[in-house]
């Protein structure tokens, strides 16, 4: 069960309480996390994919309903 914390003056300082009793052997592995961006800095799915809207104009009208048929050959619903 992972727990979060940080190093301070050479010691691991937990965020909250560790769920284990004193003396429990542990392995500390430094997290490789990116800094949390503010929500206004993260583009929406629409913003990331808007250049592809309308690119495929020759698809079957029932593709959404029968995608398994077109991708895997299953019977149409």
C-alpha atoms as one frame of an Amber mdcrd trajectory, in Angstrom:
protein
   0.000   0.000   0.000   1.750   3.210  -1.128   1.845   6.294   1.055   2.970
   9.801   0.187   5.501  11.960   1.931   8.635  14.012   1.362  12.245  14.146
   2.537  13.113  16.736   5.168  16.580  16.941   6.736  17.369  13.400   5.585
  14.187  11.810   6.987  10.967  10.714   5.337   8.076  12.869   6.517   4.661
  11.339   5.763   1.650  13.240   4.474  -0.810  12.247   7.181  -0.160   9.070
   9.127   1.588   5.999   7.776  -0.673   2.940   8.139   2.141   0.733   9.469
   3.434   0.330  13.037   6.871   1.588  14.112   9.676  -0.726  13.044   7.985
  -1.911   9.826  10.641  -2.338   7.099   9.949  -0.149   4.052  11.489   0.648
   0.675  11.530   4.303  -0.385  11.449   4.992  -4.123  11.439   8.621  -5.282
   8.307   9.496  -7.248   8.790  10.870 -10.733   5.737  13.076 -10.887   5.188
  16.058 -13.092   4.151  19.222 -11.338   0.391  19.618 -11.226  -0.741  22.073
 -13.887  -3.579  24.452 -13.301  -6.775  23.363 -15.036  -6.667  26.402 -17.346
  -3.248  25.194 -18.589  -4.557  21.778 -19.628  -6.217  21.770 -23.076  -9.611
  20.113 -23.308 -10.139  16.977 -25.381 -11.904  19.140 -27.974  -8.934  21.521
 -28.160  -6.510  18.623 -28.609  -8.522  16.872 -31.319 -10.336  19.725 -33.124
  -8.035  19.528 -36.166  -9.450  16.058 -36.898 -13.139  17.054 -36.808 -14.722
  16.375 -40.191 -11.622  14.748 -41.720 -13.297  11.366 -42.322 -16.377  12.135
 -44.393 -16.923   8.771 -46.090 -17.759   6.626 -43.050 -20.935   4.510 -42.769
 -23.875   6.316 -41.170 -24.270   3.505 -38.593 -20.590   3.314 -37.605 -21.169
   4.304 -33.977 -23.849   1.658 -33.510 -22.078  -1.106 -35.455 -18.388  -0.402
 -34.925 -17.752  -4.047 -33.936 -19.137  -5.118 -37.306 -16.860  -2.775 -39.243
 -13.777  -3.382 -37.114 -14.097  -7.092 -36.236 -16.667  -8.544 -38.651 -19.298
  -9.240 -35.994 -22.966  -9.219 -37.027 -24.683  -5.845 -37.210 -27.043  -4.964
 -34.363
